[in-house]
mmCIF file of C-alpha atoms in Angstrom:
data_model
loop_
_atom_site.group_PDB
_atom_site.id
_atom_site.type_symbol
_atom_site.label_atom_id
_atom_site.label_comp_id
_atom_site.label_asym_id
_atom_site.label_seq_id
_atom_site.Cartn_x
_atom_site.Cartn_y
_atom_site.Cartn_z
ATOM 1 C CA MET A 175 -136.463 -85.930 -15.829
ATOM 2 C CA THR A 176 -133.140 -85.571 -14.146
ATOM 3 C CA ASN A 177 -132.609 -86.359 -10.525
ATOM 4 C CA PRO A 178 -132.407 -83.014 -8.694
ATOM 5 C CA THR A 179 -130.472 -84.591 -5.849
ATOM 6 C CA LYS A 180 -127.438 -85.334 -7.997
ATOM 7 C CA THR A 181 -125.513 -82.479 -9.470
ATOM 8 C CA PRO A 182 -122.814 -83.284 -12.006
ATOM 9 C CA VAL A 183 -119.401 -82.269 -10.743
ATOM 10 C CA ALA A 184 -116.882 -80.918 -13.167
ATOM 11 C CA PRO A 185 -113.592 -82.639 -13.076
ATOM 12 C CA GLY A 186 -111.056 -80.545 -11.171
ATOM 13 C CA PRO A 187 -107.529 -79.831 -12.298
ATOM 14 C CA ALA A 188 -105.070 -82.640 -12.153
ATOM 15 C CA ARG A 189 -103.049 -82.647 -8.958
ATOM 16 C CA GLU A 190 -99.459 -81.697 -9.305
ATOM 17 C CA PRO A 191 -97.062 -84.410 -8.232
ATOM 18 C CA GLY A 192 -95.819 -83.850 -4.742
ATOM 19 C CA PRO A 193 -92.200 -83.249 -3.873
ATOM 20 C CA THR A 194 -91.715 -86.899 -3.111
ATOM 21 C CA GLN A 195 -92.899 -88.393 -6.429
ATOM 22 C CA ASP A 196 -92.683 -87.598 -10.107
ATOM 23 C CA GLN A 197 -95.128 -88.046 -12.987
ATOM 24 C CA ASP A 198 -94.693 -91.821 -12.968
ATOM 25 C CA GLY A 199 -95.300 -92.058 -9.238
ATOM 26 C CA GLN A 200 -91.643 -92.809 -8.575
ATOM 27 C CA ARG A 201 -89.558 -91.018 -5.969
ATOM 28 C CA PRO A 202 -87.030 -88.753 -7.652
ATOM 29 C CA ALA A 203 -83.359 -88.941 -6.922
ATOM 30 C CA ARG A 204 -82.556 -87.044 -3.801
ATOM 31 C CA GLU A 205 -80.307 -84.019 -3.948
ATOM 32 C CA PRO A 206 -77.643 -85.496 -1.641
ATOM 33 C CA ALA A 207 -77.365 -88.491 -3.898
ATOM 34 C CA ARG A 208 -76.738 -86.270 -6.906
ATOM 35 C CA ILE A 209 -74.106 -84.328 -4.992
ATOM 36 C CA ARG A 210 -72.407 -87.557 -3.969
ATOM 37 C CA ARG A 211 -72.306 -88.696 -7.589
ATOM 38 C CA THR A 212 -70.843 -85.357 -8.675
ATOM 39 C CA LEU A 213 -68.161 -85.431 -5.976
ATOM 40 C CA GLY A 214 -67.476 -89.125 -6.399
ATOM 41 C CA ALA A 215 -67.019 -89.018 -10.168
ATOM 42 C CA PRO A 216 -63.548 -87.423 -10.053
ATOM 43 C CA LEU A 217 -62.414 -89.932 -7.426
ATOM 44 C CA ARG A 218 -62.704 -92.792 -9.939
ATOM 45 C CA SER A 219 -59.421 -91.652 -11.447
ATOM 46 C CA PRO A 220 -56.305 -92.846 -9.579
ATOM 47 C CA GLY A 221 -54.508 -89.575 -10.330
ATOM 48 C CA VAL A 222 -57.285 -87.510 -8.828
ATOM 49 C CA THR A 223 -57.520 -89.798 -5.813
ATOM 50 C CA LEU A 224 -53.809 -89.345 -5.239
ATOM 51 C CA SER A 225 -54.223 -85.554 -5.539
ATOM 52 C CA VAL A 226 -56.981 -85.603 -2.902
ATOM 53 C CA LEU A 227 -54.832 -87.647 -0.567
ATOM 54 C CA VAL A 228 -51.896 -85.260 -1.016
ATOM 55 C CA LEU A 229 -54.027 -82.201 -0.256
ATOM 56 C CA LEU A 230 -55.585 -83.905 2.772
ATOM 57 C CA LEU A 231 -52.090 -84.772 4.058
ATOM 58 C CA VAL A 232 -50.885 -81.181 3.648
ATOM 59 C CA LEU A 233 -54.069 -79.928 5.309
ATOM 60 C CA GLY A 234 -53.320 -82.219 8.233
ATOM 61 C CA TRP A 235 -49.787 -80.783 8.371
ATOM 62 C CA ALA A 236 -51.177 -77.286 8.567
ATOM 63 C CA VAL A 237 -53.859 -77.993 11.197
ATOM 64 C CA VAL A 238 -52.253 -80.561 13.519
ATOM 65 C CA PRO A 239 -48.502 -80.763 12.709
ATOM 66 C CA GLU A 240 -47.740 -82.479 15.999
ATOM 67 C CA TRP A 241 -49.626 -85.569 14.725
ATOM 68 C CA PHE A 242 -47.026 -86.015 11.977
ATOM 69 C CA THR A 243 -43.787 -85.147 13.731
ATOM 70 C CA GLY A 244 -42.625 -84.863 17.299
ATOM 71 C CA ARG A 245 -39.525 -82.820 16.501
ATOM 72 C CA SER A 246 -39.158 -79.081 16.856
ATOM 73 C CA PRO A 247 -38.841 -77.100 13.608
ATOM 74 C CA LEU A 248 -36.715 -74.369 15.261
ATOM 75 C CA THR A 249 -34.149 -76.228 17.380
ATOM 76 C CA GLY A 250 -31.712 -78.891 16.369
ATOM 77 C CA THR A 251 -28.817 -81.016 17.590
ATOM 78 C CA PRO A 252 -25.367 -79.773 16.582
ATOM 79 C CA GLY A 253 -24.087 -83.353 16.470
ATOM 80 C CA GLU A 254 -26.611 -84.244 13.770
ATOM 81 C CA ARG A 255 -25.660 -81.614 11.184
ATOM 82 C CA PHE A 256 -26.086 -82.472 7.495
ATOM 83 C CA LEU A 257 -27.468 -85.940 8.007
ATOM 84 C CA PRO A 258 -28.886 -87.413 4.750
ATOM 85 C CA PRO A 259 -32.483 -88.652 4.528
ATOM 86 C CA GLY A 260 -33.031 -91.871 6.423
ATOM 87 C CA THR A 261 -35.269 -93.667 8.898
ATOM 88 C CA GLU A 262 -34.286 -91.296 11.724
ATOM 89 C CA HIS A 263 -34.737 -88.111 9.692
ATOM 90 C CA LEU A 264 -36.998 -88.617 6.666
ATOM 91 C CA PHE A 265 -35.835 -85.434 4.902
ATOM 92 C CA GLY A 266 -32.406 -85.229 6.541
ATOM 93 C CA THR A 267 -31.075 -82.393 8.677
ATOM 94 C CA ASP A 268 -29.715 -78.911 7.910
ATOM 95 C CA GLN A 269 -26.587 -76.991 8.896
ATOM 96 C CA LEU A 270 -27.900 -76.510 12.454
ATOM 97 C CA GLY A 271 -29.030 -80.107 12.996
ATOM 98 C CA ARG A 272 -32.736 -79.285 12.533
ATOM 99 C CA ASP A 273 -35.033 -81.920 11.087
ATOM 100 C CA ILE A 274 -36.051 -80.823 7.557
ATOM 101 C CA TYR A 275 -39.248 -82.921 7.613
ATOM 102 C CA ALA A 276 -40.390 -81.214 10.811
ATOM 103 C CA ARG A 277 -39.710 -77.809 9.239
ATOM 104 C CA VAL A 278 -41.640 -78.728 6.105
ATOM 105 C CA VAL A 279 -44.603 -79.987 8.165
ATOM 106 C CA HIS A 280 -44.745 -76.899 10.380
ATOM 107 C CA GLY A 281 -44.154 -74.631 7.405
ATOM 108 C CA ALA A 282 -47.391 -75.865 5.803
ATOM 109 C CA SER A 283 -49.370 -73.791 8.290
ATOM 110 C CA LEU A 284 -47.603 -70.568 7.263
ATOM 111 C CA SER A 285 -47.788 -71.218 3.546
ATOM 112 C CA LEU A 286 -51.387 -72.421 3.395
ATOM 113 C CA ARG A 287 -52.648 -69.672 5.728
ATOM 114 C CA ALA A 288 -51.080 -67.076 3.430
ATOM 115 C CA THR A 289 -52.603 -68.827 0.418
ATOM 116 C CA VAL A 290 -56.116 -68.776 1.860
ATOM 117 C CA ALA A 291 -55.766 -65.137 2.895
ATOM 118 C CA ALA A 292 -54.576 -64.120 -0.577
ATOM 119 C CA LEU A 293 -57.460 -65.976 -2.282
ATOM 120 C CA LEU A 294 -60.011 -64.359 0.065
ATOM 121 C CA ILE A 295 -58.629 -60.887 -0.705
ATOM 122 C CA ALA A 296 -58.698 -61.577 -4.434
ATOM 123 C CA LEU A 297 -62.151 -63.152 -4.296
ATOM 124 C CA VAL A 298 -63.874 -60.431 -2.204
ATOM 125 C CA GLY A 299 -62.202 -57.577 -4.053
ATOM 126 C CA GLY A 300 -62.844 -59.015 -7.489
ATOM 127 C CA VAL A 301 -66.471 -59.834 -6.732
ATOM 128 C CA VAL A 302 -67.234 -56.345 -5.426
ATOM 129 C CA LEU A 303 -65.540 -54.549 -8.332
ATOM 130 C CA GLY A 304 -67.105 -56.878 -10.898
ATOM 131 C CA LEU A 305 -70.596 -56.461 -9.421
ATOM 132 C CA VAL A 306 -70.373 -52.657 -9.427
ATOM 133 C CA ALA A 307 -68.843 -52.477 -12.918
ATOM 134 C CA GLY A 308 -71.214 -54.942 -14.553
ATOM 135 C CA PHE A 309 -74.459 -53.821 -12.902
ATOM 136 C CA PHE A 310 -74.157 -50.025 -12.890
ATOM 137 C CA GLY A 311 -72.113 -49.630 -16.108
ATOM 138 C CA ARG A 312 -71.373 -46.160 -17.522
ATOM 139 C CA TRP A 313 -68.747 -44.244 -15.560
ATOM 140 C CA ALA A 314 -68.420 -46.884 -12.854
ATOM 141 C CA ASP A 315 -67.642 -49.560 -15.473
ATOM 142 C CA ALA A 316 -65.243 -47.278 -17.309
ATOM 143 C CA VAL A 317 -63.268 -46.287 -14.195
ATOM 144 C CA ILE A 318 -63.062 -49.776 -12.715
ATOM 145 C CA MET A 319 -62.148 -51.480 -15.956
ATOM 146 C CA ARG A 320 -59.380 -48.945 -16.690
ATOM 147 C CA ILE A 321 -57.906 -49.668 -13.275
ATOM 148 C CA VAL A 322 -58.162 -53.406 -13.929
ATOM 149 C CA GLU A 323 -56.477 -53.050 -17.316
ATOM 150 C CA ILE A 324 -53.629 -51.084 -15.744
ATOM 151 C CA MET A 325 -53.131 -53.832 -13.117
ATOM 152 C CA LEU A 326 -53.170 -56.523 -15.810
ATOM 153 C CA SER A 327 -50.598 -54.620 -17.897
ATOM 154 C CA VAL A 328 -48.040 -54.804 -15.081
ATOM 155 C CA PRO A 329 -46.214 -58.139 -14.636
ATOM 156 C CA PRO A 330 -47.673 -59.858 -11.575
ATOM 157 C CA VAL A 331 -44.258 -60.464 -9.982
ATOM 158 C CA LEU A 332 -43.257 -56.820 -10.342
ATOM 159 C CA LEU A 333 -46.577 -55.621 -8.936
ATOM 160 C CA SER A 334 -46.325 -58.055 -6.016
ATOM 161 C CA LEU A 335 -42.772 -56.960 -5.231
ATOM 162 C CA THR A 336 -43.849 -53.291 -5.325
ATOM 163 C CA ILE A 337 -46.732 -53.862 -2.921
ATOM 164 C CA VAL A 338 -44.788 -56.033 -0.455
ATOM 165 C CA THR A 339 -41.910 -53.582 -0.472
ATOM 166 C CA ALA A 340 -44.276 -50.747 0.430
ATOM 167 C CA LEU A 341 -46.006 -52.785 3.159
ATOM 168 C CA GLY A 342 -42.955 -54.441 4.642
ATOM 169 C CA PHE A 343 -41.724 -57.993 4.900
ATOM 170 C CA GLY A 344 -43.788 -60.818 6.412
ATOM 171 C CA THR A 345 -46.239 -63.561 5.541
ATOM 172 C CA GLY A 346 -49.246 -61.271 5.974
ATOM 173 C CA GLN A 347 -47.780 -58.638 3.686
ATOM 174 C CA VAL A 348 -46.979 -61.293 1.064
ATOM 175 C CA ALA A 349 -50.569 -62.560 1.220
ATOM 176 C CA ILE A 350 -51.920 -59.001 0.756
ATOM 177 C CA ALA A 351 -49.582 -58.426 -2.191
ATOM 178 C CA ILE A 352 -50.573 -61.643 -3.968
ATOM 179 C CA GLY A 353 -54.270 -61.056 -3.220
ATOM 180 C CA VAL A 354 -54.258 -57.490 -4.582
ATOM 181 C CA THR A 355 -52.377 -58.644 -7.674
ATOM 182 C CA SER A 356 -55.044 -61.295 -8.377
ATOM 183 C CA VAL A 357 -58.039 -58.941 -7.907
ATOM 184 C CA ALA A 358 -57.978 -57.841 -11.544
ATOM 185 C CA ALA A 359 -58.534 -61.317 -13.001
ATOM 186 C CA PHE A 360 -61.430 -62.022 -10.594
ATOM 187 C CA ALA A 361 -63.018 -58.630 -11.379
ATOM 188 C CA ARG A 362 -62.998 -59.306 -15.125
ATOM 189 C CA VAL A 363 -64.629 -62.728 -14.739
ATOM 190 C CA MET A 364 -67.233 -61.372 -12.333
ATOM 191 C CA ARG A 365 -68.076 -58.424 -14.598
ATOM 192 C CA ALA A 366 -68.592 -60.755 -17.580
ATOM 193 C CA GLU A 367 -70.931 -62.938 -15.568
ATOM 194 C CA VAL A 368 -72.895 -59.959 -14.208
ATOM 195 C CA LEU A 369 -73.392 -58.625 -17.748
ATOM 196 C CA ARG A 370 -74.775 -62.012 -18.744
ATOM 197 C CA VAL A 371 -77.088 -62.383 -15.746
ATOM 198 C CA ARG A 372 -78.295 -58.785 -15.835
ATOM 199 C CA THR A 373 -80.247 -59.423 -19.044
ATOM 200 C CA ALA A 374 -82.114 -62.394 -17.575
ATOM 201 C CA PRO A 375 -85.917 -61.917 -17.520
ATOM 202 C CA TYR A 376 -86.242 -62.279 -13.742
ATOM 203 C CA VAL A 377 -83.602 -59.574 -13.179
ATOM 204 C CA GLU A 378 -85.248 -57.192 -15.665
ATOM 205 C CA ALA A 379 -88.596 -57.861 -14.044
ATOM 206 C CA ALA A 380 -87.165 -57.018 -10.634
ATOM 207 C CA ILE A 381 -85.723 -53.748 -11.996
ATOM 208 C CA LEU A 382 -89.042 -52.816 -13.634
ATOM 209 C CA CYS A 383 -90.883 -53.485 -10.388
ATOM 210 C CA GLY A 384 -88.764 -50.917 -8.648
ATOM 211 C CA THR A 385 -86.628 -53.276 -6.553
ATOM 212 C CA ARG A 386 -83.652 -51.443 -5.090
ATOM 213 C CA TRP A 387 -80.173 -52.371 -6.301
ATOM 214 C CA TRP A 388 -79.020 -53.439 -2.836
ATOM 215 C CA ARG A 389 -81.679 -56.150 -2.947
ATOM 216 C CA ILE A 390 -81.129 -57.155 -6.568
ATOM 217 C CA LEU A 391 -77.369 -57.653 -6.300
ATOM 218 C CA PRO A 392 -77.251 -60.153 -3.397
ATOM 219 C CA ARG A 393 -80.547 -61.884 -4.174
ATOM 220 C CA TYR A 394 -80.558 -62.231 -7.985
ATOM 221 C CA ILE A 395 -77.184 -61.288 -9.480
ATOM 222 C CA LEU A 396 -74.629 -62.704 -7.054
ATOM 223 C CA PRO A 397 -75.930 -66.316 -6.713
ATOM 224 C CA ALA A 398 -76.187 -66.688 -10.495
ATOM 225 C CA ALA A 399 -72.784 -65.133 -11.304
ATOM 226 C CA ILE A 400 -70.526 -66.427 -8.528
ATOM 227 C CA GLY A 401 -69.955 -69.926 -9.935
ATOM 228 C CA PRO A 402 -67.193 -69.176 -12.477
ATOM 229 C CA VAL A 403 -65.464 -66.926 -9.961
ATOM 230 C CA LEU A 404 -65.309 -69.759 -7.417
ATOM 231 C CA ALA A 405 -63.967 -72.025 -10.136
ATOM 232 C CA LEU A 406 -61.258 -69.470 -10.853
ATOM 233 C CA ALA A 407 -60.375 -69.396 -7.163
ATOM 234 C CA ALA A 408 -59.984 -73.178 -7.184
ATOM 235 C CA LEU A 409 -57.818 -73.001 -10.289
ATOM 236 C CA ASP A 410 -55.614 -70.287 -8.759
ATOM 237 C CA PHE A 411 -54.970 -72.145 -5.508
ATOM 238 C CA GLY A 412 -51.856 -73.889 -6.787
ATOM 239 C CA LEU A 413 -50.574 -70.753 -8.483
ATOM 240 C CA VAL A 414 -50.966 -68.729 -5.286
ATOM 241 C CA VAL A 415 -49.023 -71.380 -3.335
ATOM 242 C CA LEU A 416 -46.265 -71.091 -5.914
ATOM 243 C CA ALA A 417 -46.298 -67.254 -5.865
ATOM 244 C CA ILE A 418 -46.123 -67.067 -2.064
ATOM 245 C CA SER A 419 -43.278 -69.597 -2.015
ATOM 246 C CA SER A 420 -41.458 -67.541 -4.657
ATOM 247 C CA LEU A 421 -41.689 -64.323 -2.627
ATOM 248 C CA SER A 422 -40.616 -66.222 0.461
ATOM 249 C CA PHE A 423 -37.644 -67.598 -1.478
ATOM 250 C CA LEU A 424 -36.624 -64.041 -2.362
ATOM 251 C CA GLY A 425 -36.694 -63.121 1.350
ATOM 252 C CA TYR A 426 -39.962 -61.186 1.529
ATOM 253 C CA GLY A 427 -41.691 -63.605 3.879
ATOM 254 C CA GLU A 428 -41.212 -64.256 7.559
ATOM 255 C CA PRO A 429 -37.584 -63.812 8.723
ATOM 256 C CA PRO A 430 -35.542 -66.864 9.806
ATOM 257 C CA PRO A 431 -35.944 -69.257 11.533
ATOM 258 C CA ALA A 432 -39.580 -69.354 10.325
ATOM 259 C CA PRO A 433 -39.978 -72.569 8.282
ATOM 260 C CA GLU A 434 -41.770 -71.212 5.233
ATOM 261 C CA TRP A 435 -41.466 -73.469 2.234
ATOM 262 C CA GLY A 436 -39.843 -70.868 0.005
ATOM 263 C CA ALA A 437 -37.422 -69.886 2.764
ATOM 264 C CA LEU A 438 -36.420 -73.549 3.238
ATOM 265 C CA VAL A 439 -35.461 -73.761 -0.426
ATOM 266 C CA ALA A 440 -33.476 -70.510 -0.155
ATOM 267 C CA GLU A 441 -31.616 -71.688 2.970
ATOM 268 C CA GLY A 442 -30.427 -74.882 1.327
ATOM 269 C CA ARG A 443 -29.180 -73.424 -1.945
ATOM 270 C CA ASN A 444 -25.757 -72.639 -0.451
ATOM 271 C CA TYR A 445 -25.265 -76.328 0.334
ATOM 272 C CA LEU A 446 -26.708 -77.766 -2.836
ATOM 273 C CA ALA A 447 -23.428 -79.344 -3.980
ATOM 274 C CA THR A 448 -22.897 -81.315 -0.776
ATOM 275 C CA SER A 449 -26.377 -81.581 0.804
ATOM 276 C CA TRP A 450 -28.861 -81.791 -2.031
ATOM 277 C CA TRP A 451 -31.805 -82.705 0.227
ATOM 278 C CA LEU A 452 -31.902 -79.256 1.875
ATOM 279 C CA THR A 453 -33.280 -77.721 -1.325
ATOM 280 C CA THR A 454 -34.582 -80.669 -3.323
ATOM 281 C CA LEU A 455 -37.060 -82.136 -0.840
ATOM 282 C CA PRO A 456 -38.814 -78.864 0.119
ATOM 283 C CA SER A 457 -38.944 -77.980 -3.574
ATOM 284 C CA LEU A 458 -40.532 -81.328 -4.389
ATOM 285 C CA THR A 459 -43.079 -80.765 -1.616
ATOM 286 C CA VAL A 460 -44.148 -77.442 -3.165
ATOM 287 C CA THR A 461 -44.238 -78.977 -6.653
ATOM 288 C CA VAL A 462 -46.375 -81.933 -5.560
ATOM 289 C CA VAL A 463 -48.848 -79.671 -3.740
ATOM 290 C CA VAL A 464 -49.186 -77.323 -6.730
ATOM 291 C CA LEU A 465 -49.666 -80.207 -9.178
ATOM 292 C CA ALA A 466 -52.231 -81.883 -6.937
ATOM 293 C CA ALA A 467 -54.215 -78.689 -6.500
ATOM 294 C CA ASN A 468 -54.197 -77.955 -10.243
ATOM 295 C CA ARG A 469 -55.236 -81.506 -11.117
ATOM 296 C CA LEU A 470 -58.142 -81.563 -8.681
ATOM 297 C CA SER A 471 -59.374 -78.096 -9.550
ATOM 298 C CA ARG A 472 -59.445 -78.810 -13.280
ATOM 299 C CA VAL A 473 -61.361 -82.055 -12.799
ATOM 300 C CA LEU A 474 -63.924 -80.347 -10.585
ATOM 301 C CA GLU A 475 -64.282 -77.556 -13.130
ATOM 302 C CA ALA A 476 -64.916 -80.088 -15.886
ATOM 303 C CA GLU A 477 -67.485 -81.901 -13.739
ATOM 304 C CA GLY A 478 -69.269 -78.574 -13.085
ATOM 305 C CA ARG A 479 -69.443 -77.811 -16.801
ATOM 306 C CA ASN A 480 -70.814 -81.238 -17.659
ATOM 307 C CA ARG A 481 -73.433 -81.279 -14.912
#
C-alpha cells in the first residue's frame, strides 16, 4: 500500500535564468561594458585618436572660444598689419592687423552651427519622406521618389546656389540650402530601410492586428530603420563643412567682418603672393577638420557593421 500522506509531485518547469546570470550561472557582460568596447576599439588607432582630438579641439573653439584666444576677431592693430605667423600671432595677422588665429577660432562657431543645422534639416526631411514613401507606397512613393530623382539629377552646387539666391545671403540661408540639397540622399536611404523593415514578421503582425499607422511608424519602423540614416549623417558631416565653407568663399555667407572659414580664405586670396598665411592656414584648418570627420565616421561605421 502506498502512503496516502505523501503525494508525488511532478517536476516543474526549469527556471529561466535571471537577468543577472546566464545558463552557466555566470553574470553576463553588462551593456555599458559592451558600449565601452565598441567606442574604445576605434581609439586604438593613432590616426583615429588624432581625429578625435582635432574634433574635440574644434568643438571647444565653437563653444568657448575665449578659452583659446584672448584677442578680438573683429578689431586689430594697424601697426601690426601683415605680420607672419610667430609666437605673438600663431597664424599671423591680416591687412587690418587682426589676428588670424582668433578669427579662425571664433569662426568655428559660425561654421559648425551651420553644419549642424544643415544636417538636422537633411535628416528630418529625409526621414519623413522616406518613411511615407516606403510605408504607404503606391502614389505616395511614386510622387516622392520622382521629386527625389529630380533633386538628385541637379548638381548639388547649382541647386544650393539657386536656393540661397532665392532666400538671401547669410549663414542661416546657406545652412537651409545645403540641408535641402541633402534631403534627397537621406530620403532614398530611409525608404530602402523602411521597405526592408516593413516585411518583418512583427510589423506584419501589427498591421494584421489593426494597429494604426501612426503607432506602427514610430514604434516599429523608425527604430529599426534609422541606423543607416544616422551613419549617413556622420559620413556627410565633413562634406557639409566643406560645402558651407565653399558657399561662404563665394560670398553667400555672413557679410564681412564675420570670420567664417570660407570667407577668411576668400579675404586672403588677394594677398596670396605676399602673405601666404592669410589663405593657407584657414584652408588647412578646414581641410584637417574635414579629414578628421571623415576618418572618424568611416571607422565608426565599420565598427557598427562588424558588431
